[in-house]
C-alpha cells in the first residue's frame, strides 16, 4: 500500500466539489487504460473565469485527492491560469505523491484541460491545448 501524505489523505476523506454540473459549459473526461480509473471534470465559465468546477472520479485514493485539489486550485481562475495547473504542481500541492501514483496527477490536469477544450470548442474558438497524453481516452 502506498504511503500518502496527510494532505492526500485529507482530500481523499473529504473531497471538495464532488458532483456534476447539469448545465456545464465544458466537460472533460479522461481515463487510464492501465489502472482503469476514470475522471470527469465539469466547468462553468463566467467572463473567462471558472465560476464553478466539479468532478466525478471512479478511481484510487490518489485520483480522488487529485480531483479534489485540482477543483480547488482551478476555482475562480481565468482559463489561462487554469491551463497552467500541471501534474507537478498538483503533486506539490498534495505534499507529494508516491512514484507509482504520479499518473493520477496527470489525469487531473488532463481532465481539467479537456473540459476547457470542450468549452472553447462549443464557443467556436480554436483549441490549442498541449496536454494530450497517452493516458487520455478519446
Ligand atoms: Fe490510476 Fe490512481 S491508480 S489514477
Short mmCIF file of C-alpha atoms and ligand atoms in Angstrom, two decimals:
data_model
loop_
_atom_site.label_atom_id
_atom_site.label_comp_id
_atom_site.label_asym_id
_atom_site.label_seq_id
_atom_site.Cartn_x
_atom_site.Cartn_y
_atom_site.Cartn_z
CA UNK A 1 0.00 0.00 0.00
CA UNK A 2 1.46 3.40 -0.98
CA UNK A 3 2.31 5.89 1.74
CA UNK A 4 0.26 9.03 1.24
CA UNK A 5 0.88 12.49 2.67
CA UNK A 6 -1.57 13.84 5.24
CA UNK A 7 -2.87 16.26 2.62
CA UNK A 8 -3.69 13.43 0.21
CA UNK A 9 -5.49 11.56 2.98
CA UNK A 10 -7.40 14.67 3.98
CA UNK A 11 -8.63 15.34 0.43
CA UNK A 12 -9.40 11.65 -0.05
CA UNK A 13 -11.51 11.53 3.13
CA UNK A 14 -13.21 14.90 2.49
CA UNK A 15 -13.13 15.57 -1.23
CA UNK A 16 -14.24 19.07 -2.27
CA UNK A 17 -16.54 19.87 -5.20
CA UNK A 18 -17.72 16.32 -5.89
CA UNK A 19 -20.60 16.06 -8.32
CA UNK A 20 -21.84 17.03 -11.70
CA UNK A 21 -22.84 20.39 -13.16
CA UNK A 22 -26.02 19.73 -15.11
CA UNK A 23 -25.69 22.71 -17.45
CA UNK A 24 -21.89 22.61 -17.61
CA UNK A 25 -20.19 24.86 -20.18
CA UNK A 26 -17.42 22.30 -20.64
CA UNK A 27 -16.92 18.63 -19.80
CA UNK A 28 -13.62 16.73 -19.84
CA UNK A 29 -13.43 13.01 -19.39
CA UNK A 30 -10.20 11.02 -19.21
CA UNK A 31 -9.30 7.51 -18.26
CA UNK A 32 -6.21 5.46 -17.72
CA UNK A 33 -6.43 2.14 -19.57
CA UNK A 34 -3.83 0.54 -17.30
CA UNK A 35 -5.49 1.09 -13.93
CA UNK A 36 -8.99 1.60 -15.34
CA UNK A 37 -9.59 4.80 -13.38
CA UNK A 38 -11.92 7.42 -14.84
CA UNK A 39 -12.20 11.11 -14.11
CA UNK A 40 -14.69 13.69 -15.41
CA UNK A 41 -14.48 17.43 -14.82
CA UNK A 42 -17.38 19.85 -15.30
CA UNK A 43 -16.83 23.59 -15.56
CA UNK A 44 -18.94 26.73 -15.64
CA UNK A 45 -17.32 29.73 -17.28
CA UNK A 46 -18.27 33.28 -16.49
CA UNK A 47 -16.43 36.18 -18.12
CA UNK A 48 -13.39 33.98 -18.90
CA UNK A 49 -13.27 32.75 -15.28
CA UNK A 50 -14.09 29.31 -13.90
CA UNK A 51 -17.09 30.17 -11.76
CA UNK A 52 -17.71 26.53 -10.84
CA UNK A 53 -15.71 23.32 -11.06
CA UNK A 54 -16.98 19.88 -10.13
CA UNK A 55 -15.80 16.36 -10.73
CA UNK A 56 -16.77 12.73 -10.66
CA UNK A 57 -13.97 10.23 -10.22
CA UNK A 58 -14.03 6.48 -10.25
CA UNK A 59 -10.57 5.59 -9.10
CA UNK A 60 -7.92 5.18 -6.47
CA UNK A 61 -7.47 7.34 -3.38
CA UNK A 62 -4.82 9.45 -5.08
CA UNK A 63 -7.10 10.08 -8.07
CA UNK A 64 -9.84 11.31 -5.75
CA UNK A 65 -7.44 13.54 -3.80
CA UNK A 66 -6.03 14.86 -7.11
CA UNK A 67 -9.52 15.66 -8.43
CA UNK A 68 -10.39 17.45 -5.21
CA UNK A 69 -7.27 19.63 -5.13
CA UNK A 70 -7.44 20.40 -8.87
CA UNK A 71 -11.02 21.61 -8.42
CA UNK A 72 -9.87 23.87 -5.57
CA UNK A 73 -6.83 25.14 -7.46
CA UNK A 74 -8.88 25.91 -10.58
CA UNK A 75 -11.91 27.54 -8.97
CA UNK A 76 -12.08 31.24 -9.85
CA UNK A 77 -9.10 31.04 -12.21
CA UNK A 78 -9.08 32.52 -15.66
CA UNK A 79 -8.94 29.88 -18.40
CA UNK A 80 -5.31 30.79 -19.00
CA UNK A 81 -4.43 30.39 -15.31
CA UNK A 82 -6.25 27.05 -15.13
CA UNK A 83 -4.21 25.82 -18.11
CA UNK A 84 -1.08 26.30 -16.02
CA UNK A 85 -2.12 23.66 -13.47
CA UNK A 86 0.43 20.97 -14.26
CA UNK A 87 0.69 17.45 -12.81
CA UNK A 88 3.87 18.56 -10.99
CA UNK A 89 2.03 21.48 -9.39
CA UNK A 90 -0.82 19.19 -8.36
CA UNK A 91 1.61 16.73 -6.74
CA UNK A 92 3.33 19.64 -4.97
CA UNK A 93 0.03 20.96 -3.59
CA UNK A 94 -0.69 17.47 -2.26
CA UNK A 95 2.68 17.46 -0.49
CA UNK A 96 3.92 14.74 -2.80
CA UNK A 97 2.59 11.57 -4.34
CA UNK A 98 4.18 8.11 -4.36
CA UNK A 99 6.03 7.49 -7.63
CA UNK A 100 3.61 4.85 -8.85
CA UNK A 101 0.75 7.30 -8.26
CA UNK A 102 2.15 10.14 -10.29
CA UNK A 103 -0.03 9.26 -13.28
CA UNK A 104 -3.06 10.05 -11.10
CA UNK A 105 -1.99 13.71 -11.06
CA UNK A 106 -1.71 13.60 -14.87
CA UNK A 107 -5.33 12.57 -15.08
CA UNK A 108 -6.44 15.59 -13.04
CA UNK A 109 -4.60 18.14 -15.18
CA UNK A 110 -5.75 16.41 -18.38
CA UNK A 111 -9.41 16.24 -17.38
CA UNK A 112 -9.48 19.94 -16.48
CA UNK A 113 -7.75 20.86 -19.75
CA UNK A 114 -10.15 18.74 -21.72
CA UNK A 115 -13.11 20.47 -20.09
CA UNK A 116 -11.60 23.84 -21.11
CA UNK A 117 -11.06 22.50 -24.66
CA UNK A 118 -14.68 21.40 -24.74
CA UNK A 119 -15.85 24.84 -23.62
CA UNK A 120 -13.72 26.58 -26.26
CA UNK A 121 -14.94 24.23 -28.99
CA UNK A 122 -18.54 24.93 -28.05
CA UNK A 123 -17.75 28.64 -28.33
CA UNK A 124 -16.38 28.02 -31.81
CA UNK A 125 -12.89 29.02 -30.67
CA UNK A 126 -9.61 27.39 -31.56
CA UNK A 127 -8.29 24.82 -29.11
CA UNK A 128 -4.57 24.78 -28.54
CA UNK A 129 -4.21 22.50 -25.59
CA UNK A 130 -0.75 21.00 -25.49
CA UNK A 131 -1.56 18.46 -22.83
CA UNK A 132 -2.52 15.44 -24.85
CA UNK A 133 -1.20 12.42 -23.03
CA UNK A 134 -1.21 8.76 -23.76
CA UNK A 135 -3.50 8.31 -20.74
CA UNK A 136 -6.18 10.26 -22.46
CA UNK A 137 -9.18 8.41 -23.79
CA UNK A 138 -10.72 9.88 -26.90
FE1 LIG B 1 -4.66 5.06 -11.76
FE2 LIG B 1 -4.72 6.30 -9.50
S1 LIG B 1 -4.05 4.27 -9.83
S2 LIG B 1 -5.46 7.03 -11.38
#
